[in-house]
Amino acid sequence: MTYLVLKYLHVIGAVVLLGTGTGIAFFMLMAHLSRDAAFIARTAAVVVIADALFTATAAVAQPVTGYLLAQELAVPLTEDWVAASLVLYVVTGVFWLPVVWMQARMRDLARDAVTAGEPLPPRYHQLFRIWFVFGFPGFGSVIAILWLMIAKPVLWS
């Protein structure tokens, strides 16, 4: 029973990370393509909340439930696919944490542009480009981790 509960929570966490990440990326991109500062500001405000509520919660739950599952199944953390998943999890965090800050900053820059009745400033566009690029290794790592969890391959033994 403990195993099934842990596995369920771990899978739900993975789904939340993947789903929230996909949704956030889509909505931020669509808002950006609109070039409407007010729409961007509103979208980014919701995205920042979603990241705090969903992504951050799942990001904390994943290593906890993963560790407990490994203990329950007596799988060492040095097992190929587990070790690779842990490395990729760190990569995800290295790219996700700055993205959270960038989203909040882009929200603020868009709000300021609306208030001043001005176009989005160059800094907004610079942050968006970095945000966009950071999404590939961050999101790609999550996709790779999901594959590792499912396939459990032997990578280098």
mmCIF file of C-alpha atoms in Angstrom:
data_model
loop_
_atom_site.group_PDB
_atom_site.id
_atom_site.type_symbol
_atom_site.label_atom_id
_atom_site.label_comp_id
_atom_site.label_asym_id
_atom_site.label_seq_id
_atom_site.Cartn_x
_atom_site.Cartn_y
_atom_site.Cartn_z
ATOM 1 C CA MET A 1 0.000 0.000 0.000
ATOM 2 C CA THR A 2 2.776 2.443 0.874
ATOM 3 C CA TYR A 3 4.448 1.732 -2.466
ATOM 4 C CA LEU A 4 1.274 2.461 -4.456
ATOM 5 C CA VAL A 5 0.605 5.713 -2.593
ATOM 6 C CA LEU A 6 4.191 6.873 -3.114
ATOM 7 C CA LYS A 7 4.148 5.881 -6.776
ATOM 8 C CA TYR A 8 0.812 7.642 -7.288
ATOM 9 C CA LEU A 9 2.100 10.845 -5.660
ATOM 10 C CA HIS A 10 5.322 10.648 -7.666
ATOM 11 C CA VAL A 11 3.454 10.215 -10.959
ATOM 12 C CA ILE A 12 1.042 13.041 -10.091
ATOM 13 C CA GLY A 13 4.061 15.260 -9.339
ATOM 14 C CA ALA A 14 5.621 14.402 -12.691
ATOM 15 C CA VAL A 15 2.352 15.128 -14.496
ATOM 16 C CA VAL A 16 2.019 18.463 -12.702
ATOM 17 C CA LEU A 17 5.606 19.438 -13.592
ATOM 18 C CA LEU A 18 5.125 18.504 -17.232
ATOM 19 C CA GLY A 19 1.622 19.933 -17.536
ATOM 20 C CA THR A 20 2.274 23.176 -15.722
ATOM 21 C CA GLY A 21 5.529 23.686 -17.600
ATOM 22 C CA THR A 22 3.818 23.119 -20.929
ATOM 23 C CA GLY A 23 0.892 25.376 -20.050
ATOM 24 C CA ILE A 24 3.080 28.168 -18.740
ATOM 25 C CA ALA A 25 5.303 28.061 -21.811
ATOM 26 C CA PHE A 26 2.296 28.103 -24.141
ATOM 27 C CA PHE A 27 0.498 30.971 -22.431
ATOM 28 C CA MET A 28 3.624 33.083 -22.035
ATOM 29 C CA LEU A 29 4.514 32.567 -25.706
ATOM 30 C CA MET A 30 0.992 33.411 -26.885
ATOM 31 C CA ALA A 31 0.910 36.539 -24.718
ATOM 32 C CA HIS A 32 4.321 37.612 -26.021
ATOM 33 C CA LEU A 33 3.282 37.082 -29.640
ATOM 34 C CA SER A 34 0.284 39.356 -29.065
ATOM 35 C CA ARG A 35 2.681 42.246 -28.339
ATOM 36 C CA ASP A 36 -0.058 43.598 -26.041
ATOM 37 C CA ALA A 37 1.645 44.785 -22.843
ATOM 38 C CA ALA A 38 -1.570 44.595 -20.788
ATOM 39 C CA PHE A 39 -2.245 41.020 -21.927
ATOM 40 C CA ILE A 40 1.371 40.069 -21.251
ATOM 41 C CA ALA A 41 1.197 41.611 -17.766
ATOM 42 C CA ARG A 42 -2.014 39.738 -16.896
ATOM 43 C CA THR A 43 -0.752 36.452 -18.325
ATOM 44 C CA ALA A 44 2.624 36.708 -16.601
ATOM 45 C CA ALA A 45 0.881 37.506 -13.298
ATOM 46 C CA VAL A 46 -1.134 34.274 -13.543
ATOM 47 C CA VAL A 47 1.954 32.322 -14.654
ATOM 48 C CA VAL A 48 3.925 33.491 -11.610
ATOM 49 C CA ILE A 49 1.097 32.323 -9.338
ATOM 50 C CA ALA A 50 0.842 28.963 -11.147
ATOM 51 C CA ASP A 51 4.580 28.418 -10.803
ATOM 52 C CA ALA A 52 4.421 29.170 -7.073
ATOM 53 C CA LEU A 53 1.385 26.955 -6.419
ATOM 54 C CA PHE A 54 1.871 24.025 -8.749
ATOM 55 C CA THR A 55 5.399 23.833 -10.098
ATOM 56 C CA ALA A 56 7.131 24.635 -6.809
ATOM 57 C CA THR A 57 4.965 22.154 -4.881
ATOM 58 C CA ALA A 58 5.628 19.378 -7.386
ATOM 59 C CA ALA A 59 9.327 20.292 -7.535
ATOM 60 C CA VAL A 60 9.586 19.705 -3.780
ATOM 61 C CA ALA A 61 7.423 16.565 -3.799
ATOM 62 C CA GLN A 62 9.348 14.823 -6.606
ATOM 63 C CA PRO A 63 12.669 14.239 -4.856
ATOM 64 C CA VAL A 64 10.906 13.352 -1.590
ATOM 65 C CA THR A 65 8.600 10.762 -3.154
ATOM 66 C CA GLY A 66 11.394 9.536 -5.433
ATOM 67 C CA TYR A 67 13.718 8.983 -2.502
ATOM 68 C CA LEU A 68 11.012 7.197 -0.511
ATOM 69 C CA LEU A 69 10.193 5.006 -3.527
ATOM 70 C CA ALA A 70 13.860 4.106 -3.950
ATOM 71 C CA GLN A 71 14.019 3.169 -0.272
ATOM 72 C CA GLU A 72 10.796 1.164 -0.487
ATOM 73 C CA LEU A 73 12.110 -0.807 -3.487
ATOM 74 C CA ALA A 74 15.731 -0.963 -2.255
ATOM 75 C CA VAL A 75 16.918 0.759 -5.447
ATOM 76 C CA PRO A 76 20.226 2.538 -4.831
ATOM 77 C CA LEU A 77 20.431 6.199 -5.807
ATOM 78 C CA THR A 78 23.533 5.213 -7.788
ATOM 79 C CA GLU A 79 21.454 3.024 -10.115
ATOM 80 C CA ASP A 80 22.098 4.335 -13.653
ATOM 81 C CA TRP A 81 18.664 5.702 -14.438
ATOM 82 C CA VAL A 82 18.179 7.104 -10.913
ATOM 83 C CA ALA A 83 21.548 8.870 -10.923
ATOM 84 C CA ALA A 84 20.891 10.269 -14.410
ATOM 85 C CA SER A 85 17.448 11.448 -13.267
ATOM 86 C CA LEU A 86 18.975 13.227 -10.283
ATOM 87 C CA VAL A 87 21.531 14.992 -12.484
ATOM 88 C CA LEU A 88 18.788 16.041 -14.896
ATOM 89 C CA TYR A 89 16.670 17.218 -11.967
ATOM 90 C CA VAL A 90 19.485 19.567 -10.962
ATOM 91 C CA VAL A 91 19.730 20.763 -14.577
ATOM 92 C CA THR A 92 15.986 21.425 -14.535
ATOM 93 C CA GLY A 93 16.342 23.505 -11.365
ATOM 94 C CA VAL A 94 19.324 25.443 -12.699
ATOM 95 C CA PHE A 95 17.192 26.586 -15.638
ATOM 96 C CA TRP A 96 13.808 26.809 -13.899
ATOM 97 C CA LEU A 97 14.775 29.045 -10.974
ATOM 98 C CA PRO A 98 16.005 31.915 -13.175
ATOM 99 C CA VAL A 99 12.908 31.492 -15.372
ATOM 100 C CA VAL A 100 10.667 32.097 -12.350
ATOM 101 C CA TRP A 101 12.495 35.356 -11.652
ATOM 102 C CA MET A 102 12.361 36.327 -15.358
ATOM 103 C CA GLN A 103 8.602 35.754 -15.502
ATOM 104 C CA ALA A 104 8.068 38.026 -12.512
ATOM 105 C CA ARG A 105 10.361 40.671 -14.001
ATOM 106 C CA MET A 106 8.649 40.480 -17.416
ATOM 107 C CA ARG A 107 5.303 40.884 -15.628
ATOM 108 C CA ASP A 108 6.589 43.992 -13.869
ATOM 109 C CA LEU A 109 8.080 45.469 -17.043
ATOM 110 C CA ALA A 110 4.821 44.888 -18.924
ATOM 111 C CA ARG A 111 2.798 46.471 -16.090
ATOM 112 C CA ASP A 112 5.129 49.475 -16.060
ATOM 113 C CA ALA A 113 4.758 49.856 -19.836
ATOM 114 C CA VAL A 114 0.965 49.807 -19.532
ATOM 115 C CA THR A 115 0.992 52.345 -16.703
ATOM 116 C CA ALA A 116 3.321 54.663 -18.633
ATOM 117 C CA GLY A 117 1.428 54.140 -21.904
ATOM 118 C CA GLU A 118 4.659 53.062 -23.580
ATOM 119 C CA PRO A 119 5.699 50.032 -25.607
ATOM 120 C CA LEU A 120 7.446 47.112 -23.969
ATOM 121 C CA PRO A 121 11.032 48.100 -23.178
ATOM 122 C CA PRO A 122 14.081 46.411 -24.718
ATOM 123 C CA ARG A 123 14.807 44.736 -21.352
ATOM 124 C CA TYR A 124 11.488 42.871 -21.595
ATOM 125 C CA HIS A 125 12.426 41.495 -25.027
ATOM 126 C CA GLN A 126 15.897 40.554 -23.818
ATOM 127 C CA LEU A 127 14.437 38.655 -20.852
ATOM 128 C CA PHE A 128 11.903 36.927 -23.082
ATOM 129 C CA ARG A 129 14.647 35.643 -25.390
ATOM 130 C CA ILE A 130 16.615 34.268 -22.422
ATOM 131 C CA TRP A 131 13.409 32.804 -20.929
ATOM 132 C CA PHE A 132 12.659 31.104 -24.252
ATOM 133 C CA VAL A 133 16.149 29.615 -24.583
ATOM 134 C CA PHE A 134 16.194 28.433 -20.951
ATOM 135 C CA GLY A 135 12.972 26.530 -21.581
ATOM 136 C CA PHE A 136 14.651 23.992 -23.849
ATOM 137 C CA PRO A 137 17.153 22.468 -21.388
ATOM 138 C CA GLY A 138 14.756 22.900 -18.466
ATOM 139 C CA PHE A 139 11.777 21.291 -20.181
ATOM 140 C CA GLY A 140 13.938 18.818 -22.096
ATOM 141 C CA SER A 141 15.366 17.555 -18.813
ATOM 142 C CA VAL A 142 11.862 16.918 -17.466
ATOM 143 C CA ILE A 143 10.982 14.949 -20.608
ATOM 144 C CA ALA A 144 14.196 12.926 -20.279
ATOM 145 C CA ILE A 145 13.516 12.213 -16.605
ATOM 146 C CA LEU A 146 10.060 10.896 -17.468
ATOM 147 C CA TRP A 147 11.596 8.558 -20.044
ATOM 148 C CA LEU A 148 14.165 7.374 -17.488
ATOM 149 C CA MET A 149 11.421 6.718 -14.928
ATOM 150 C CA ILE A 150 9.486 4.616 -17.425
ATOM 151 C CA ALA A 151 12.299 2.792 -19.246
ATOM 152 C CA LYS A 152 14.733 2.408 -16.323
ATOM 153 C CA PRO A 153 17.615 1.819 -18.774
ATOM 154 C CA VAL A 154 21.095 0.647 -17.960
ATOM 155 C CA LEU A 155 23.181 3.582 -19.136
ATOM 156 C CA TRP A 156 26.804 2.928 -18.231
ATOM 157 C CA SER A 157 27.156 -0.186 -16.103
#
